[in-house]
Short mmCIF file of C-alpha atoms and ligand atoms in Angstrom, two decimals:
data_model
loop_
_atom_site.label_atom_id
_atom_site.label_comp_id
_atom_site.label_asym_id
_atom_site.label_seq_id
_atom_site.Cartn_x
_atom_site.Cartn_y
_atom_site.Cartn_z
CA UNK A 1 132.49 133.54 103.75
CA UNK A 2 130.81 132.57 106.88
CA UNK A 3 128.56 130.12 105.20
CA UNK A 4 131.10 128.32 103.33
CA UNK A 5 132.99 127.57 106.37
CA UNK A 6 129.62 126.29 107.94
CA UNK A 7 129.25 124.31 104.73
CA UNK A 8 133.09 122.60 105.10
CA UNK A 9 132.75 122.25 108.58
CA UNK A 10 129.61 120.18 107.86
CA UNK A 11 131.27 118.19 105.46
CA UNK A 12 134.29 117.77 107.86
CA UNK A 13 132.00 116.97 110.55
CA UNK A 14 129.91 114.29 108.56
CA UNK A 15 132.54 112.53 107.92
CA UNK A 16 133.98 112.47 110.96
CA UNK A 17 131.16 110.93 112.35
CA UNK A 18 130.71 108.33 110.27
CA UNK A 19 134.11 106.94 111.00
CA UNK A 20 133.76 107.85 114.92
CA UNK A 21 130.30 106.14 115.35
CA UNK A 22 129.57 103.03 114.18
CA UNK A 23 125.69 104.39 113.73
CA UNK A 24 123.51 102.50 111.64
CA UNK A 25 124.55 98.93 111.73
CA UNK A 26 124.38 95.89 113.61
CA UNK A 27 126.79 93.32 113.95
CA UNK A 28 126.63 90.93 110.90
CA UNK A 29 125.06 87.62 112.13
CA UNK A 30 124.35 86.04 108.82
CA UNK A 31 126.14 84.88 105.46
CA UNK A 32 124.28 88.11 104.30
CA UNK A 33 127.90 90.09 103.81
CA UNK A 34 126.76 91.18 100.37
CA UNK A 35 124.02 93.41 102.05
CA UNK A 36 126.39 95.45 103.91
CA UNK A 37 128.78 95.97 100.96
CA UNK A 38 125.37 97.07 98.65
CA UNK A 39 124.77 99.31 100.94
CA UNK A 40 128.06 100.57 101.38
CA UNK A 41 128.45 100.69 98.03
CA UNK A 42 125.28 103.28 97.68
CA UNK A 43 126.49 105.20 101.02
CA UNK A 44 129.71 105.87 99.13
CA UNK A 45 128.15 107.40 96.29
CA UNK A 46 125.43 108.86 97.74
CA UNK A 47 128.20 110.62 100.10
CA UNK A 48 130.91 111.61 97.31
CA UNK A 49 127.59 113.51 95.91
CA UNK A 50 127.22 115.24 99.33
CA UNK A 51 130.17 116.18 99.36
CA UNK A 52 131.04 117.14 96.15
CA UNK A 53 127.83 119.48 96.03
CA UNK A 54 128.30 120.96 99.51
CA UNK A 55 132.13 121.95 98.60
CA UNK A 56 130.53 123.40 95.30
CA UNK A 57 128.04 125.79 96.99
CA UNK A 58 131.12 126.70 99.12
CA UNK A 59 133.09 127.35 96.41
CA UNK A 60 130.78 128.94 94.50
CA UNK A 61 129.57 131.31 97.13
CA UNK A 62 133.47 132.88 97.76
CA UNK A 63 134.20 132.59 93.79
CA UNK A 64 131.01 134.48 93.05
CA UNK A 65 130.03 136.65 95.35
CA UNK A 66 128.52 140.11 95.92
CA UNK A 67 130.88 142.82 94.26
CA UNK A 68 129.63 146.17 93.22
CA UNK A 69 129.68 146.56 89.77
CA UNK A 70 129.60 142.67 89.17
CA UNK A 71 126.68 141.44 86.55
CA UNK A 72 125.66 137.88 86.78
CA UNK A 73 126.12 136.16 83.27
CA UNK A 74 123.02 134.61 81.55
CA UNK A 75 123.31 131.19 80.32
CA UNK A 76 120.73 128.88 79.69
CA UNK A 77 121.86 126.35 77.89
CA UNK A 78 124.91 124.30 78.40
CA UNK A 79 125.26 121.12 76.35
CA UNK A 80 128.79 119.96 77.58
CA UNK A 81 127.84 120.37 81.27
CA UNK A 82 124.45 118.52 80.82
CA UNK A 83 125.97 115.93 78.70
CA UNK A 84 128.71 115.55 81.73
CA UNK A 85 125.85 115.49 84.45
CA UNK A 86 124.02 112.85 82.74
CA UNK A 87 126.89 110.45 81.91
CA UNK A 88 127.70 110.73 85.90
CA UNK A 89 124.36 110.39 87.47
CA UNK A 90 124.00 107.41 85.04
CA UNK A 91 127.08 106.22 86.17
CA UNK A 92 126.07 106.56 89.86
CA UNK A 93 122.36 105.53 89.80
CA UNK A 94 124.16 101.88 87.88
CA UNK A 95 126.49 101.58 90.35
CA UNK A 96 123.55 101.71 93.36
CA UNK A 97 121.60 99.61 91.80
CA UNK A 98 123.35 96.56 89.63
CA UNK A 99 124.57 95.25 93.00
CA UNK A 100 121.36 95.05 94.76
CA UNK A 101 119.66 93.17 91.62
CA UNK A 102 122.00 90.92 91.84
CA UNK A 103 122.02 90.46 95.67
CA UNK A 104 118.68 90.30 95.62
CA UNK A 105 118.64 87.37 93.06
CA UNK A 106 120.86 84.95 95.42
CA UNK A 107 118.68 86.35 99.09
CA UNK A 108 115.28 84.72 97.42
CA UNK A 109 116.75 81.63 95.93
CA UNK A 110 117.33 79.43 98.39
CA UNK A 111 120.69 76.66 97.98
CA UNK A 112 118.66 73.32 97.95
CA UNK A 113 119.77 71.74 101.50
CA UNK A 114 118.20 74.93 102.97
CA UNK A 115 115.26 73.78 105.39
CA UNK A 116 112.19 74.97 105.51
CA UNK A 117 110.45 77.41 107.88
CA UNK A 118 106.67 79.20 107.40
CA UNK A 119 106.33 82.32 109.30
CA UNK A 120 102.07 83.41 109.12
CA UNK A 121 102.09 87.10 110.17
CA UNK A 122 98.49 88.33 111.46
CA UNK A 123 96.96 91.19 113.58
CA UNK A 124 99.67 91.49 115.69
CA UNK A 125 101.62 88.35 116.28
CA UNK A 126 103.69 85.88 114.39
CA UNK A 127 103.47 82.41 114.31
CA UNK A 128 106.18 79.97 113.12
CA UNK A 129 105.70 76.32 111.86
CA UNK A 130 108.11 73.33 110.90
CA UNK A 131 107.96 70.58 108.61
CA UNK A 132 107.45 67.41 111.08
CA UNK A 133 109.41 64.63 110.89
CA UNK A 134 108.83 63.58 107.17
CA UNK A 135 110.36 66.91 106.32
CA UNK A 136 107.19 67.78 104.43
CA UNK A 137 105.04 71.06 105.31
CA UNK A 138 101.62 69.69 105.37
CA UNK A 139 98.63 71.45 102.80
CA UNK A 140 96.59 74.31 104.10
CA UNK A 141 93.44 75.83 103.11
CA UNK A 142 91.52 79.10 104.21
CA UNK A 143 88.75 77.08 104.71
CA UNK A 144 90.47 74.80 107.99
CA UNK A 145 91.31 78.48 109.31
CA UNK A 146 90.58 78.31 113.09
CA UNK A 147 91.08 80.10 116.52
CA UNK A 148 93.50 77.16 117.06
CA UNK A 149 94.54 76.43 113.59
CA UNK A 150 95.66 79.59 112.71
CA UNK A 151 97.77 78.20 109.29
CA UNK A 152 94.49 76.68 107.97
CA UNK A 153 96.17 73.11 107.87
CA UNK A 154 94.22 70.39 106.54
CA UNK A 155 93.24 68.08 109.70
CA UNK A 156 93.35 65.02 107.30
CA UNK A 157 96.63 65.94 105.57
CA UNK A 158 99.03 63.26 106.88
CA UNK A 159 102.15 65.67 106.07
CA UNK A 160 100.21 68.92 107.87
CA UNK A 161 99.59 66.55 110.94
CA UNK A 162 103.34 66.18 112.39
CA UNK A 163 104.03 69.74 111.38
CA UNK A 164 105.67 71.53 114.36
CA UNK A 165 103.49 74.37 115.13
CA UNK A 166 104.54 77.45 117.46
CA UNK A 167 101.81 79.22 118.03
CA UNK A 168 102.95 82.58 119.47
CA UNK A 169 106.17 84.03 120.71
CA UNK A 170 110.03 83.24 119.53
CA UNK A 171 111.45 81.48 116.99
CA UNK A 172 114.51 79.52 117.11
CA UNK A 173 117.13 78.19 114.38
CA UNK A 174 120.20 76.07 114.00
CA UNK A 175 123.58 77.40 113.49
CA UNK A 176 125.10 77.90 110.55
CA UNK A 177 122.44 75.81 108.49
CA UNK A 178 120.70 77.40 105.40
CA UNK A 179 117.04 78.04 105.93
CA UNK A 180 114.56 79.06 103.48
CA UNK A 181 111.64 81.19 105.30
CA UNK A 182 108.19 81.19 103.44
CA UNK A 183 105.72 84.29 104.81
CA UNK A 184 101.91 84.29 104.79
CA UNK A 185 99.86 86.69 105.83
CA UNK A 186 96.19 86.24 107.72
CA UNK A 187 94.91 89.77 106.76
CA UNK A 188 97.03 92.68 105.93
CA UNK A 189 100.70 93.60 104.78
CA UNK A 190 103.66 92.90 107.22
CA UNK A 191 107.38 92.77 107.43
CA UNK A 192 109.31 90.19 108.71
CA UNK A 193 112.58 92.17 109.92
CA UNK A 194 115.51 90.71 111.36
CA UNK A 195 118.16 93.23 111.10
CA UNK A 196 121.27 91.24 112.39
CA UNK A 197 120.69 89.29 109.99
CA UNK A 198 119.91 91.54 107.07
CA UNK A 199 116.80 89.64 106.34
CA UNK A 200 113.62 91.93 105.35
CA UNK A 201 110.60 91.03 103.80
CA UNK A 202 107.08 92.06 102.82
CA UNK A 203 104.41 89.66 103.73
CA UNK A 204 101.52 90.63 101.54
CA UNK A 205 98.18 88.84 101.85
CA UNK A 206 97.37 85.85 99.32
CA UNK A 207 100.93 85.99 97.76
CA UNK A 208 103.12 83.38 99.90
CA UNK A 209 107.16 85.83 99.97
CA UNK A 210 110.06 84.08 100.62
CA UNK A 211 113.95 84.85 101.11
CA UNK A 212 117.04 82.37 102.34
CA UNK A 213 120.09 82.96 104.84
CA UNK A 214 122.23 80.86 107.43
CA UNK A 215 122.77 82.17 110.81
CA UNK A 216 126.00 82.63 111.53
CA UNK A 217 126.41 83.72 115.35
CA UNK A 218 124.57 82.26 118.41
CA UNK A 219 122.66 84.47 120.40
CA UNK A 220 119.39 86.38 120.53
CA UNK A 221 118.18 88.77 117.41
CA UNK A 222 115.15 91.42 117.91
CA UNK A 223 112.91 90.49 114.83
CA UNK A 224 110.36 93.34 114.02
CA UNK A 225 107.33 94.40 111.63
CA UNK A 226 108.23 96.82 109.72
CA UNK A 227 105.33 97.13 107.78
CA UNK A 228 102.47 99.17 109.67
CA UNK A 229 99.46 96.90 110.41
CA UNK A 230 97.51 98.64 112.64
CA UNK A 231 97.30 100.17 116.23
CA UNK A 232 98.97 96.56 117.28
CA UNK A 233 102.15 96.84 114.98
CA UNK A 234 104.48 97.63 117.57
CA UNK A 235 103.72 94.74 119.78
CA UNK A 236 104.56 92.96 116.48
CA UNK A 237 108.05 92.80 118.30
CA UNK A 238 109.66 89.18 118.84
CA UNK A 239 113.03 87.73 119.02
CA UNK A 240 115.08 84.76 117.11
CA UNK A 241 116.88 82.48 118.67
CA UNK A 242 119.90 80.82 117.09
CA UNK A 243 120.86 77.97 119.18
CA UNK A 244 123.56 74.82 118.95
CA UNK A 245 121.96 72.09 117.08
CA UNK A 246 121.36 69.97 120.12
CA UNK A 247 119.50 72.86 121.84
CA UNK A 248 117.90 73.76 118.62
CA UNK A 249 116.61 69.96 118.47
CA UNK A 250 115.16 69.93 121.75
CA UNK A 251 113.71 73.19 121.93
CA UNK A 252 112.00 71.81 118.64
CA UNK A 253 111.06 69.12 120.38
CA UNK A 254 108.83 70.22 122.98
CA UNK A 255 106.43 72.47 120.59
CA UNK A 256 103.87 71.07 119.65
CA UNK A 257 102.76 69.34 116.46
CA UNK A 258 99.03 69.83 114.61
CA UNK A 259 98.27 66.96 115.24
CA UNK A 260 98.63 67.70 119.64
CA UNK A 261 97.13 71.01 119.07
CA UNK A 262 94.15 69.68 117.11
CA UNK A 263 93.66 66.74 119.74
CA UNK A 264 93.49 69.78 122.44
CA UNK A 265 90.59 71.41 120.50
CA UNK A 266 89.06 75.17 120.06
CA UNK A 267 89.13 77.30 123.57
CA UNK A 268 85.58 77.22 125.10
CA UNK A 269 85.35 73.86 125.53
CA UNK A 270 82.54 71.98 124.66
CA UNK A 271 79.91 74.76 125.66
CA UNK A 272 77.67 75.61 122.93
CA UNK A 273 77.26 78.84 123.83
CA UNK A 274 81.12 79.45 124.61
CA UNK A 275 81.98 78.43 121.07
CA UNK A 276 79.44 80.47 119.63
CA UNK A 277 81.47 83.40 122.08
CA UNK A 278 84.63 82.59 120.24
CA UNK A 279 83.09 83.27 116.91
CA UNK A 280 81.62 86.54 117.89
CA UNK A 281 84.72 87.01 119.04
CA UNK A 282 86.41 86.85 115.66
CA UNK A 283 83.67 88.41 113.59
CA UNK A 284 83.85 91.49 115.67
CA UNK A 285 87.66 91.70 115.81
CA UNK A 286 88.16 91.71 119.40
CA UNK A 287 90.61 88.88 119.30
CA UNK A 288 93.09 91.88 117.64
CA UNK A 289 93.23 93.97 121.42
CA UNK A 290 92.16 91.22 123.76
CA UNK A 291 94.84 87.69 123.86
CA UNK A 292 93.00 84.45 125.27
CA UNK A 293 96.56 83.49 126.31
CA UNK A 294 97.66 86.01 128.58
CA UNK A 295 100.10 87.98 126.35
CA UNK A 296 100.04 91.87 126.39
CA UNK A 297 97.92 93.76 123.82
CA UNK A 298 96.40 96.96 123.40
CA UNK A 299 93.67 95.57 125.66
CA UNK A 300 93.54 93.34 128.73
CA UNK A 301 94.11 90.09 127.92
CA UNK A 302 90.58 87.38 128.66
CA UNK A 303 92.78 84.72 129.76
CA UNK A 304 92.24 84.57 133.45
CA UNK A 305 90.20 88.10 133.37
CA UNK A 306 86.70 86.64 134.61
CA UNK A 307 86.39 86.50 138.43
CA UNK A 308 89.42 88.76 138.94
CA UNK A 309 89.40 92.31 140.13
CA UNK A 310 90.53 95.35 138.32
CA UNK A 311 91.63 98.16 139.41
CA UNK A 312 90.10 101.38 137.17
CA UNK A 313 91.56 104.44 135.90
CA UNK A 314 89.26 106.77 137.94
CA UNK A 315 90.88 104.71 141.84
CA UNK A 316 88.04 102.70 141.51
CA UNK A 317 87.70 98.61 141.31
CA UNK A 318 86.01 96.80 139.84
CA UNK A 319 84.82 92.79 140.45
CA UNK A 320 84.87 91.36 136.71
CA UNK A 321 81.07 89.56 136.09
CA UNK A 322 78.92 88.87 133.57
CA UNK A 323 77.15 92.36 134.14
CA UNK A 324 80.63 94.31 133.88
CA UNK A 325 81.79 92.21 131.00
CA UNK A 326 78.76 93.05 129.03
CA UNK A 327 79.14 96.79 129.95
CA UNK A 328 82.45 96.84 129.00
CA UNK A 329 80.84 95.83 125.26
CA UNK A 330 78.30 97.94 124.98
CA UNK A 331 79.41 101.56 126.60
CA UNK A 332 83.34 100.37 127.13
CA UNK A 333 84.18 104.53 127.80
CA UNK A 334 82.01 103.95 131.27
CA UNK A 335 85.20 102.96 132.85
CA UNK A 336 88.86 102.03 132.09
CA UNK A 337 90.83 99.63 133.34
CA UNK A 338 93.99 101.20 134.76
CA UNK A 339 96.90 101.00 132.49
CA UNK A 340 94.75 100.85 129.54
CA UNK A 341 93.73 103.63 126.68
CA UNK A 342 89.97 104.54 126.00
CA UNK A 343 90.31 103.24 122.51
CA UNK A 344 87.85 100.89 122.22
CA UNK A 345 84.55 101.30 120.13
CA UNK A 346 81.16 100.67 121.72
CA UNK A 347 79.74 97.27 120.25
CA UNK A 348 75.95 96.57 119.31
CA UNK A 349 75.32 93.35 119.72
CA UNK A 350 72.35 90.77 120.89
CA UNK A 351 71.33 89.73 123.90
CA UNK A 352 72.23 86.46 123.06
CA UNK A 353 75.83 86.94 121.59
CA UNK A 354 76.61 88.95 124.52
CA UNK A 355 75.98 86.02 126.62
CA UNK A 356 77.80 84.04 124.12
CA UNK A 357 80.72 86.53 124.66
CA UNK A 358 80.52 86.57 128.42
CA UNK A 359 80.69 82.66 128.50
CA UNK A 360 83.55 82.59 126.03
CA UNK A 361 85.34 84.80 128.47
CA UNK A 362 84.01 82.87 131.65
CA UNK A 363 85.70 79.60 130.01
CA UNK A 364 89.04 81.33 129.59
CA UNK A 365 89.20 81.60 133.67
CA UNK A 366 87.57 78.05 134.41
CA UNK A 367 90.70 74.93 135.83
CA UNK A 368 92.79 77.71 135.12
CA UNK A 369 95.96 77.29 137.33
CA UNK A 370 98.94 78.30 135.04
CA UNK A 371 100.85 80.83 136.82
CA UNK A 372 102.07 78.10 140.23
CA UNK A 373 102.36 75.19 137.80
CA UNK A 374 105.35 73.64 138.56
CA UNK A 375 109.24 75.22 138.73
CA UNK A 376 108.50 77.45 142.12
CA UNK A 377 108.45 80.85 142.10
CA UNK A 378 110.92 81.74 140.11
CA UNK A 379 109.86 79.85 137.14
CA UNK A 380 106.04 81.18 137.87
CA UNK A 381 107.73 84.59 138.03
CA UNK A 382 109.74 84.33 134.15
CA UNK A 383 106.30 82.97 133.02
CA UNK A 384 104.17 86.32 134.34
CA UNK A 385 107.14 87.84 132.85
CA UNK A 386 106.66 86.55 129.47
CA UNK A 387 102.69 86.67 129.85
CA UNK A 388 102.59 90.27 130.98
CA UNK A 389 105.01 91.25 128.61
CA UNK A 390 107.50 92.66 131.15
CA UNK A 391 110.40 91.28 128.97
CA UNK A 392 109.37 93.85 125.90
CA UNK A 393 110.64 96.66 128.21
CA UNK A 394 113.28 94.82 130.70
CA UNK A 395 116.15 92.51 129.54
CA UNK A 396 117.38 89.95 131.50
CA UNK A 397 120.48 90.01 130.34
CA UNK A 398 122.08 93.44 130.98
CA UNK A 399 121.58 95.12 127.56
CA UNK A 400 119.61 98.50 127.75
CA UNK A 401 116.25 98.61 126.83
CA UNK A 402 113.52 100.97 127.20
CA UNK A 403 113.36 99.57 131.10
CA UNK A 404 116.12 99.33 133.76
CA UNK A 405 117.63 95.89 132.75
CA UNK A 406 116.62 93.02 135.61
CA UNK A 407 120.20 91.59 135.71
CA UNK A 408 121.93 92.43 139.29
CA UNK A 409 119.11 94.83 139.47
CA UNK A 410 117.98 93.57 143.05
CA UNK A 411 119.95 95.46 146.13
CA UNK A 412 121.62 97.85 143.60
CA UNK A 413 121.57 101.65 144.75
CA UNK A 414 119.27 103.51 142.32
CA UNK A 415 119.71 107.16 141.37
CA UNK A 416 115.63 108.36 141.10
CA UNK A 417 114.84 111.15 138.36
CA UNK A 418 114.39 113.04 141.56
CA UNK A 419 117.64 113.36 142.44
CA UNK A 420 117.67 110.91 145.55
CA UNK A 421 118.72 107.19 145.34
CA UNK A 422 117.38 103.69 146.62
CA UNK A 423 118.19 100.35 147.40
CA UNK A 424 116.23 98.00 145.13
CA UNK A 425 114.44 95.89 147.40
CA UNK A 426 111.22 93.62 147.69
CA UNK A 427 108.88 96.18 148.95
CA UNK A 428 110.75 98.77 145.64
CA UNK A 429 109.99 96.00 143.07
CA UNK A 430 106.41 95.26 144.28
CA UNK A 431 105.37 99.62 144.41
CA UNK A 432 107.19 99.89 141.09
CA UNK A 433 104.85 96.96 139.24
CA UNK A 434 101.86 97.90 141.26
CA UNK A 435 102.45 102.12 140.64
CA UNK A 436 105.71 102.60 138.67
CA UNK A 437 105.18 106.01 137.91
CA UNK A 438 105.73 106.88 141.93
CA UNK A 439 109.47 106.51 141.59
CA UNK A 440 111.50 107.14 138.08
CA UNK A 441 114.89 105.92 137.84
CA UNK A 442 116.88 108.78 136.76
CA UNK A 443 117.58 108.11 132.49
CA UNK A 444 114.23 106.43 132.11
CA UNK A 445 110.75 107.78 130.79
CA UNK A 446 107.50 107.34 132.90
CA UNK A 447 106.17 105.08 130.36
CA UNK A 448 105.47 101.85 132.32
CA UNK A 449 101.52 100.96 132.74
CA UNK A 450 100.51 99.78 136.00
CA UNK A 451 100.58 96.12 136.89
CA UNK A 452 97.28 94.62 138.67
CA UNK A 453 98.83 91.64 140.30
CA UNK A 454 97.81 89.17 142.87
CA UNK A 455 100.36 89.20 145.99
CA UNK A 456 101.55 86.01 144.63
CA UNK A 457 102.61 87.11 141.08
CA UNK A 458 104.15 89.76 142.57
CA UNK A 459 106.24 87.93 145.22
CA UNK A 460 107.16 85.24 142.09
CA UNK A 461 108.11 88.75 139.98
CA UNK A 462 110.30 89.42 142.84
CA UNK A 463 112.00 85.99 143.33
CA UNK A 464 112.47 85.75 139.24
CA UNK A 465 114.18 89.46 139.51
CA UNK A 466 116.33 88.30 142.65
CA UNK A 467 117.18 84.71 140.83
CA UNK A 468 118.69 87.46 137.86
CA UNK A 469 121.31 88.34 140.06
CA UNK A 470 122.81 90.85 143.24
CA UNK A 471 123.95 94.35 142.33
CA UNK A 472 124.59 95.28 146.27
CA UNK A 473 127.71 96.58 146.25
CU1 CUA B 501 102.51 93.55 111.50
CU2 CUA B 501 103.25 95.84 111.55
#
């Protein structure tokens, strides 16, 4: 008796819930309606079943239970019940399905006004590119694949050259206009994933996927791979942007096209020996833990590394040099960089492509000035924010995230996990980049890394955080 109450209750309970919480859905943001009502169509079924069975067993375990004297009946065979149970789960495995083929059908042919967008996933970032001006996406060829070429675009290809080309980071679309998006892949599977919008796909290497929808809501959409690619699939994490046409024009605007990036040329300059760095570089796979740009990935980024000093895991630091550098390759256990996992492998490699490596490196740090260029602090401070990839964890605009939000964050009293509270203030913000694990605000997790930051990145950090708004009471 007891466990067919537990089993109603259950059922009771389940349902309750789903009506109560709105659990396992985001807010539509694309003509993609037919998604939801596939899937609610399948939910339904698939929870008539479990409830149906669940108020069997209950039924079943009052209507037939333990008597003395009872004698359970032996039956075998039962044609009219198996013909009944096949007709049904017929009926119900049609009804899940024969929706989605058809849904599926319309989401990967595209209406023809849709424009055109190619998203190249690779080891672990995405980039995006446009057809330029003629409207034309330009030929591309593994061959032309490059550190800065990245979609293999043919240098002499008129159409390729005015292609817009954004080479890391967010993407951004018009409202309410029907765009087709056409996924490559540089080495394994991925998933483009933009949930809001009900937009999923496989990117699967030497096969170019596609699928169609039209944003319908402004505003800013987590896009995800949800395919795992390796130890970097979770920074695979980005966001779309749908913006006003006007903003989505001149957003579009100031990326750049091939033909810019090309006129820029490879990182390393013209040093022989830099170049030949680069290509070590990608023939050893470093490029997959280490960015040359300053984003965040599983290892520190080269961009500005050379000439700075680094704080390691065992308290002490460390001046990066050639002679550390080239450590760091060949015995890279020896010592950790604070903030940082001991997962990389040892390297063997020759004297000479070490140097090669170690002047690649040097090049990423030389007439490098990006963090005060222009727009004050505040502006340097968003940029570190982006670069470090502060913005994966913190939001700036008061939604929760795995990170105390930034908005009216500065002079707002702060429980601690520790039961006392603080006002968030300069001297707060710097300890918490510098050694966040010191003080936990009470409801978050002492994930955070430590941040190695000049003063000066710091005290931009702070003035972008204070520019997000007061939350002294
Ligand atoms: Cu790319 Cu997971």
């Amino acid at each position: 008796m007891a466990i067919a109450i537990v089993l109603v209750l259950l059922v009771i309970g389940s349902i309750w819930f789903h009506f109560w919480s709105p659990w396992w859905i985001t807010p539509l943001a694309s003509n993609w309606g037919d998604m939801d009502d596939t899937l609610m169509i399948t939910f339904w079924v698939t929870g008539a079943v479990f409830v149906a069975v669940n108020l069997f067993i209950a039924v079943a375990v009052i209507r037939f239970r333990h008597k003395p004297g009872r004698k359970a009946a032996y039956e075998p065979e039962n044609k009219k019940l198996e013909w009944w149970l096949t007709i049904l789960t017929t009926i119900g495995v049609v009804i899940m399905l024969a929706p989605g083929l058809i849904v599926y059908e319309d989401f990967i042919h595209a209406p023809e006004d849709a424009s055109v967008v190619e998203i190249l996933g690779k080891q672990w970032q995405w980039a995006y590119r446009f057809p330029g001006n003629d409207g034309v996406l330009g030929n591309s060829e593994i061959r032309f694949v490059s550190f800065a070429n990245s979609f293999g675009l043919d240098p002499d290809d008129p159409n390729a050259r005015d292609d817009v080309v954004v080479a890391s980071g967010e993407l951004h679309l018009p409202l309410n206009k029907p765009v087709q998006m056409l996924l490559r892949s540089k080495d394994v599977l991925h998933d483009f994933y933009v949930p809001h919008f009900r937009a999923k796909m496989d990117i699967v290497p030497g096969v170019i996927t596609s699928f169609w929808f039209t944003p319908t809501r402004v505003g800013k959409f987590d896009s995800a791979c949800a395919e795992y690619c390796g130890v970097g699939h979770h920074t695979m994490r980005s966001f779309v942007f749908v913006d006003m046409p006007d903003d989505f024009q001149e957003w579009l605007d100031a990326q750049p096209t091939f033909a810019e990036i090309l006129a820029k040329g490879e990182p390393g300059g013209g040093s022989k020996s830099a170049a030949r760095g680069l290509e070590v570089a990608q023939e050893q796979g470093c490029l997959g833990c280490h960015s040359v740009d300053g984003t965040a990935s599983a290892g520190p980024t080269w961009r500005g590394l050379y000439g700075k000093t680094e704080n390691l895991s065992d308290g002490n630091t460390v001046e990066v040099d050639d002679a550390y550098l080239k450590e760091a390759i060949v015995n890279p256990n020896a010592s950790i960089v604070k903030g940082f996992a001991a997962i990389m492998p040892a390297y063997q490699l020759s004297e000479e492509d070490l140097k090669a490596l170690v002047d690649f490196t040097r090049s990423l740090s030389e007439g490098d000035d990006q963090s005060s260029a222009g727009g004050g602090p505040i502006e340097a401070g968003r940029q570190i924010a982006e670069e470090q990839g502060c913005l994966g964890c913190h939001t700036t605009d008061g939604s929760p995230s795995a990170g105390p939000t930034w908005k009216n964050l500065f002079g707002k009293n702060e429980k601690l996990a520790d039961g006392s509270s603080i006002v968030v203030d300069e001297a707060f913000l710097q300890e918490s980049i510098r050694d966040p694990n010191a003080t936990i605000i009470n409801g978050f997790s002492p994930i955070m890394p430590p941040y190695d930051l000049t003063n000066e990145q710091l005290d931009a950090l702070v003035a972008y955080t204070k520019s997000l708004g007061s939350g002294a009471e």
